[in-house]
Coordinates of C-alpha atoms and ligand atoms in Angstrom, one line a residue:
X200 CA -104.9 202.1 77.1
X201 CA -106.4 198.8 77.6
X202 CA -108.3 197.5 74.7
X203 CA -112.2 196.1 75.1
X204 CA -113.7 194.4 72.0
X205 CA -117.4 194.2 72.2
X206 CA -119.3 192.2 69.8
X207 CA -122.1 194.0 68.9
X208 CA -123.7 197.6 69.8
X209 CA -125.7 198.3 72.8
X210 CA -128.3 200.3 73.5
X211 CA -126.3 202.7 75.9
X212 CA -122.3 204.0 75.5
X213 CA -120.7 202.1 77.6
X214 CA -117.4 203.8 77.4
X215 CA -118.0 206.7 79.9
X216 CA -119.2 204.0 82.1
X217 CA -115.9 201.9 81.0
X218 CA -113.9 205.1 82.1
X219 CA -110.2 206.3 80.9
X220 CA -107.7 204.2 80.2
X221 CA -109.9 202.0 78.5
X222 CA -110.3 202.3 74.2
X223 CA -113.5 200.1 73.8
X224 CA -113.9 198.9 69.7
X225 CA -116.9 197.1 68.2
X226 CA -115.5 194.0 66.7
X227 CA -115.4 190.0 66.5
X228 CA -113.6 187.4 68.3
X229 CA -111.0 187.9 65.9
X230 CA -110.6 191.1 66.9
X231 CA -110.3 190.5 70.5
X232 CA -106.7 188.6 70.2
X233 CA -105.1 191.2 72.1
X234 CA -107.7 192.5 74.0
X235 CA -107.6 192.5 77.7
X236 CA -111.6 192.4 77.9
X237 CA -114.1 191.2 75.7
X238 CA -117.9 192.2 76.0
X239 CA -119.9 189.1 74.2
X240 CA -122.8 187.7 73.7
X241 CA -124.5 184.3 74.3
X242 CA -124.0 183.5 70.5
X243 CA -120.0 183.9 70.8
X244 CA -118.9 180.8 71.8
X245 CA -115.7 181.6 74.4
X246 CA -113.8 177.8 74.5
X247 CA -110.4 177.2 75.4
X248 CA -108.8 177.6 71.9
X249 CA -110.5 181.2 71.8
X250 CA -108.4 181.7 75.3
X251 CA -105.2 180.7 73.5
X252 CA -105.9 182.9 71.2
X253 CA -106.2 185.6 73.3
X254 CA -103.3 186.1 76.0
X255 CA -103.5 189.3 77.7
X256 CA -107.6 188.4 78.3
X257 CA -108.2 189.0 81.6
X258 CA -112.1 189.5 81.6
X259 CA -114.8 188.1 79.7
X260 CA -118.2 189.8 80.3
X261 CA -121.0 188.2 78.6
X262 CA -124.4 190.1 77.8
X263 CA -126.9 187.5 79.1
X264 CA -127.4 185.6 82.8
X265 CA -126.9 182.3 81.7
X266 CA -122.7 181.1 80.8
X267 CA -123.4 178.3 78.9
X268 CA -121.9 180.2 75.8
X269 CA -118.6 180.4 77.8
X270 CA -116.0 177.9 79.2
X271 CA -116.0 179.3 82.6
X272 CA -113.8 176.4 84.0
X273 CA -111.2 177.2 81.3
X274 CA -111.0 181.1 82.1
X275 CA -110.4 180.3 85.6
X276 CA -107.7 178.2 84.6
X277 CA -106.3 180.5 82.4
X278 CA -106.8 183.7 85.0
X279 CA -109.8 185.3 83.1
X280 CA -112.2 186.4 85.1
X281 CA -116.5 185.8 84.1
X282 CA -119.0 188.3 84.5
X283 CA -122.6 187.6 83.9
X284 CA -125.8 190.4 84.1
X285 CA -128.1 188.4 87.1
X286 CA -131.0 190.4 88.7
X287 CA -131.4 193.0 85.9
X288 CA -133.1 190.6 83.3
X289 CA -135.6 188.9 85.9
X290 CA -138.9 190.6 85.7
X291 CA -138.3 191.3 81.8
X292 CA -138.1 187.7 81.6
X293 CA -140.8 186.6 84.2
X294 CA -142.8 188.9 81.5
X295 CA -142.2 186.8 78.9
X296 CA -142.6 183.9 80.3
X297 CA -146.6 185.2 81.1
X298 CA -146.6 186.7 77.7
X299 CA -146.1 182.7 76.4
X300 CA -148.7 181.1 79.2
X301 CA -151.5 183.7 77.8
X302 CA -150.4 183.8 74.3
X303 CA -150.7 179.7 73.9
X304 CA -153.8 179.1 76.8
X305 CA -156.0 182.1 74.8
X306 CA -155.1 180.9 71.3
X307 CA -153.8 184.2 70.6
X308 CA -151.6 183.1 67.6
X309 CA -154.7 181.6 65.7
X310 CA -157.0 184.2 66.9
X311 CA -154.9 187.0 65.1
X312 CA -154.1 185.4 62.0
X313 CA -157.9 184.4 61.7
X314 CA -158.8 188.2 62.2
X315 CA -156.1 189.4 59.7
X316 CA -157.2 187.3 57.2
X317 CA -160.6 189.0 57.0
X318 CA -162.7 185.1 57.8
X319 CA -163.4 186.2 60.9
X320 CA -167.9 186.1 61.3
X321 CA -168.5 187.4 64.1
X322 CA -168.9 186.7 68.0
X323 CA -170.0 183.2 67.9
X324 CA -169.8 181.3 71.4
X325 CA -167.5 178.4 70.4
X326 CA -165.0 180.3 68.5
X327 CA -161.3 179.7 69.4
X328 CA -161.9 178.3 72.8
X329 CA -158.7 178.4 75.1
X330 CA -158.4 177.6 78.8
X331 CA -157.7 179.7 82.1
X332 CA -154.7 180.4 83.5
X333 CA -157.0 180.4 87.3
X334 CA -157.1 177.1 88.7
X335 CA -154.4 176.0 86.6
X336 CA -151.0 174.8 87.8
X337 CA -147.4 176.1 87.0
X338 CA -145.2 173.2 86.9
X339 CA -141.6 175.0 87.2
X340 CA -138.1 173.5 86.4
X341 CA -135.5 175.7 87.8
X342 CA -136.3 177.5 91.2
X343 CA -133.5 180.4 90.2
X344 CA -134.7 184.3 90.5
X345 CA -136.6 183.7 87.4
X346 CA -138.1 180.8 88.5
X347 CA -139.4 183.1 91.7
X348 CA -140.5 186.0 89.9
X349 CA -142.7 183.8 87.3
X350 CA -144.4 181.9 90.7
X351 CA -145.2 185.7 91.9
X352 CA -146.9 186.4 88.9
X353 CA -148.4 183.1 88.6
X354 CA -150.2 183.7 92.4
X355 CA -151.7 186.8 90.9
X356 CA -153.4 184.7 88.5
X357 CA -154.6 182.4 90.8
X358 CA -152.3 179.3 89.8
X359 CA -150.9 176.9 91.9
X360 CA -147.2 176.1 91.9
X361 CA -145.2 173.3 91.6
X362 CA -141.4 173.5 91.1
X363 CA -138.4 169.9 90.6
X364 CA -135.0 172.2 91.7
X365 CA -132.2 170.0 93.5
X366 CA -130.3 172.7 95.3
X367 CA -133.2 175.8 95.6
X368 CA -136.5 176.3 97.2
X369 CA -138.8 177.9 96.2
X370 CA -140.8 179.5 99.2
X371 CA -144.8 179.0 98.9
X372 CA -144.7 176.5 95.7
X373 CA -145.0 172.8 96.3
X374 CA -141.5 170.8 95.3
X375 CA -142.0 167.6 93.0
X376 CA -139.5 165.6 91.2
X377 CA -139.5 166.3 87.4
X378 CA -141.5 163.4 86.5
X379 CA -144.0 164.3 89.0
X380 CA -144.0 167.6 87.8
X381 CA -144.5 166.7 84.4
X382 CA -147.5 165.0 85.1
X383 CA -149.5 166.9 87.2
X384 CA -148.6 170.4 85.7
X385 CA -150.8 172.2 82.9
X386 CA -147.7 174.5 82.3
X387 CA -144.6 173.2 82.2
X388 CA -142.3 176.5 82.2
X389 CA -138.4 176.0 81.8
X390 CA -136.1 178.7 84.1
X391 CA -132.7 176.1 84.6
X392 CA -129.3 177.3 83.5
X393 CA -128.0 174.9 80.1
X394 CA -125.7 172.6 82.1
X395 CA -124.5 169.0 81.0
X396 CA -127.3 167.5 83.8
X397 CA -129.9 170.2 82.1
X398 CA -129.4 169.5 78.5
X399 CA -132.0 167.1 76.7
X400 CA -133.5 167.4 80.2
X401 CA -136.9 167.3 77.9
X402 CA -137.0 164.6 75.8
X403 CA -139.7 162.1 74.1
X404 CA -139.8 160.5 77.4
X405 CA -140.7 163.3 79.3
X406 CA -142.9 164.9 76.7
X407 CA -145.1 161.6 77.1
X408 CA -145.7 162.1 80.7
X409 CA -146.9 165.6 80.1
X410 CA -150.6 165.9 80.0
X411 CA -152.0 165.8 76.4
X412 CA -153.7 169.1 77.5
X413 CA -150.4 171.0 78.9
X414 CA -148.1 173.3 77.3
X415 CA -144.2 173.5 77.0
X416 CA -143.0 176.8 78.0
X417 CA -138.8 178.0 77.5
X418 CA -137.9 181.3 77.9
X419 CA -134.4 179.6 79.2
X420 CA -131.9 177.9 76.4
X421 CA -133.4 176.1 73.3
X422 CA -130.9 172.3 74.1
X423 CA -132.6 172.2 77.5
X424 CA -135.1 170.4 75.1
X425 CA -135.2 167.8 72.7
X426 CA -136.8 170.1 69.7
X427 CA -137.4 167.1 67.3
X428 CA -139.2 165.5 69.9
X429 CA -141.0 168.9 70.7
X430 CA -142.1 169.5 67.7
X431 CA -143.2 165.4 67.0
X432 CA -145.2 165.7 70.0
X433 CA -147.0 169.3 69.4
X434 CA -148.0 167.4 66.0
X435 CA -149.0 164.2 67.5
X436 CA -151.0 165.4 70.1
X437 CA -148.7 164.8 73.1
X438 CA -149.0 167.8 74.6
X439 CA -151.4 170.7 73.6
X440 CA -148.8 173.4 72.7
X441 CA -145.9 175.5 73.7
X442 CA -144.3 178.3 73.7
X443 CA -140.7 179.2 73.2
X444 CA -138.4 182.0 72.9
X445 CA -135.2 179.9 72.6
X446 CA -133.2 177.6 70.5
X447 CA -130.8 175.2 70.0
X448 CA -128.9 176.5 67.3
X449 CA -130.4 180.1 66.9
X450 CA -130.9 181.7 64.8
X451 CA -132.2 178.4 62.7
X452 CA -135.5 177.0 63.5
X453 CA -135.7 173.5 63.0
X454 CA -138.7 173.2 60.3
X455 CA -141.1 170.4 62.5
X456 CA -141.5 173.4 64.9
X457 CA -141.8 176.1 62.2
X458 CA -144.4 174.1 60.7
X459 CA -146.2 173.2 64.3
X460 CA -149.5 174.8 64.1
X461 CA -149.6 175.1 68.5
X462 CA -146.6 176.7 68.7
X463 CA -145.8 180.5 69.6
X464 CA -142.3 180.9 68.7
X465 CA -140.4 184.0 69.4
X466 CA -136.4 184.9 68.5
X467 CA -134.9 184.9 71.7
X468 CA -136.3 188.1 73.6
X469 CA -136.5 187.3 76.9
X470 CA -134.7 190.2 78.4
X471 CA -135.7 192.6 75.8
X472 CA -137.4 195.5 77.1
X473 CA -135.6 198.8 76.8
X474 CA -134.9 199.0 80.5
X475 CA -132.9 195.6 80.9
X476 CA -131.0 195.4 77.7
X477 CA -129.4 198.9 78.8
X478 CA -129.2 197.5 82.3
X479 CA -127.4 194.1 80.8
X480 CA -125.0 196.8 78.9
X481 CA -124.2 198.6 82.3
X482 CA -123.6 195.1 84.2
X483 CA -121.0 194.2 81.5
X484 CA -119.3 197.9 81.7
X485 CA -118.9 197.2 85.4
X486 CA -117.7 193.7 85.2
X487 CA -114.8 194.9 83.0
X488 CA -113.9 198.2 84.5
X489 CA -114.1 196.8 87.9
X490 CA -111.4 193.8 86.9
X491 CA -109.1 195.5 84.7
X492 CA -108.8 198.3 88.2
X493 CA -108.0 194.8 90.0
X494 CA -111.3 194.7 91.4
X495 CA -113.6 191.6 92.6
X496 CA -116.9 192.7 90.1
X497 CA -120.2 192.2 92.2
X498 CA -121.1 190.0 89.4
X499 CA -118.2 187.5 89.0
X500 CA -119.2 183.9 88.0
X501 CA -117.4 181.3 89.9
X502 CA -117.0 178.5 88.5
X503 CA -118.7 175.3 90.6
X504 CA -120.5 177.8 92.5
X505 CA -123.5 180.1 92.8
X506 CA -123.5 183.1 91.1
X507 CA -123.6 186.0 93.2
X508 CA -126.3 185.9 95.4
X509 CA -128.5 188.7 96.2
X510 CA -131.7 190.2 97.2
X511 CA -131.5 187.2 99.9
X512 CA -132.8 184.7 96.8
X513 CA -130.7 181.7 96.0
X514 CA -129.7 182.4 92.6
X515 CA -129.0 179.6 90.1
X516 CA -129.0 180.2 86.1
X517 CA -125.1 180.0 86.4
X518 CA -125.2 177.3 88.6
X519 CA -124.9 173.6 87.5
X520 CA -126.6 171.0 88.8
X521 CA -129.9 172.5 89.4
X522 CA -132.3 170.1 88.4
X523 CA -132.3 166.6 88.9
X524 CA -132.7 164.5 86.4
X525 CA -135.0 161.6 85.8
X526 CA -132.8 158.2 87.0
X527 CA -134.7 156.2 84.7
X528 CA -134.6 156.7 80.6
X529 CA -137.2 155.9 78.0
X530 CA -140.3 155.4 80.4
X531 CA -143.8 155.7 79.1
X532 CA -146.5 157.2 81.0
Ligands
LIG898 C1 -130.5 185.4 77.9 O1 -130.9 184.4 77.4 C2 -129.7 185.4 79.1 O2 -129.2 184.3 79.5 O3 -129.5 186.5 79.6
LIG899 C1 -168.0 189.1 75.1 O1 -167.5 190.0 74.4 C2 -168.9 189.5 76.2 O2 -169.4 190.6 76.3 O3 -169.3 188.5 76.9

């Protein structure tokens, strides 16, 4: 029997998808030692002294699209394959992302809490004015599948597009560098993988180019941004608000955001919809199966290159590089 340590519950069984000849147990990183796969999440950190730990590892499947949480360069090395869950999460995601855009444009924070708290008047024609999402534009970083699907959406609403990706295109949206983009867009929306070029990507710098009217969306990995400098500029009036469903060192919230009036802050669920969190779960059942049976997984991560591209869409949240970053540092606007 080959021995699969998961680290946490999912909502489907995976093990008559794992098949025979596989014993799956729910357990930590210290109970993976001598497993030959390990099912983990983006909070288990998989480095090269976990590897070491861990001889007979010969797959790693991690429950999320992006593989920042795993040294993928090491587990090549060390002849353990990566599996990531692409495609499945997009639209649940893309969701999200729109969930943020209308939840910070229309206010909906305030508007709720003023409603609970029984002040509420009544209809009065200046009360918690917001803007419109029509007419607006959608400044994307990242031009990966989420990227895409959020731009589909966004033409429903009758935005326009812009999008800063070095590698991707992004059919129908207008390409800008990322200080252009910052500068012209009303949302800013983050969709890059967490790469050494993506990490700080958003900093005081680029927060100051941002229109003082705009809003900070991430639905992608909190150390993409600078959150100090996220929060300083939601309270100085930098930029008008944001909204974010990721962190840098989740589950800890640093307190300048907590305390950041225009800020709709959610705990990390992006992909959480009943549909793609079992869909995640069957993606890392398949990854493991299919390379302890010696098989190539359809959703392998190689290292330096794309993830597995499908649906005819260049993908890229496990691909580095994706976004250029500014040449120049501190720069005011
Ligand atoms: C979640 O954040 C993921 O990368 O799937
Ligand atoms: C507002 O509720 C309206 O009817 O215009």
């Amino acid at each position: 029997m080959a021995k699969v340590v998961a680290t946490s519950a999912f909502p489907i069984d995976l093990r008559p998808l794992l098949g025979a000849g596989i014993e799956l147990v729910e357990g930590s990183l210290a109970d993976a030692t001598d497993a030959e796969g390990l099912i983990c999440l983006l909070r288990d950190r998989i480095d090269d002294a976990f590897l070491a730990r861990a001889p007979r590892l010969r797959v790693v499947a991690n429950y999320a699209v992006g593989v920042d949480n795993v040294d993928v360069a090491a587990c090549a090395r060390r002849g353990v394959a990566v599996t990531n869950t692409p495609d499945v999460l997009t639209d649940a995601t893309a969701d999200l992302t729109f969930a943020l855009i209308l939840a910070v444009a229309r206010r909906l924070r305030e508007a709720e809490a003023l409603l609970r708290s029984g002040r509420w008047g009544s209809f009065e024609p200046g009360l918690l004015l917001g803007v419109e999402l029509s007419g607006a534009t959608l400044g994307l970083v990242g031009a990966g599948r989420i990227a895409r699907a959020v731009a589909r959406r966004a033409d429903g609403f009758g935005m326009s597009v812009v999008y800063t990706s070095r590698r991707s295109e992004l059919p129908g949206a207008r390409r800008r560098s990322l200080d252009e983009l910052l500068g012209e867009a009303d949302f800013v929306s983050l969709h890059c993988p967490l790469t050494p070029e993506t990490r700080g990507l958003i900093g005081a710098a680029q927060l100051r180019r941002m229109k003082p009217t705009a809003f900070l969306i991430n639905t992608a990995r909190g150390a993409i941004c600078d959150e100090e400098a996220v929060a300083a500029a939601l309270a100085a009036g930098t930029i008008a608000g944001a909204g974010l469903d990721a962190f840098v060192d989740e589950p800890r919230v640093v307190p300048a955001l907590l305390a950041a009036p225009n800020a709709v802050l959610l705990p990390h669920i992006g992909s959480a919809t009943r549909k793609t969190r079992s869909r995640m779960a069957e993606l890392c059942a398949l990854g493991v199966r299919e390379v302890l049976a010696g098989r190539r997984p359809p959703n392998l991560v190689v290292p330096g290159e794309r993830a597995v591209a499908r649906e005819g869409a260049t993908s890229s949240e496990a691909q580095p590089s994706e976004v250029e970053r500014p040449s120049h540092g501190e720069r005011t606007k």
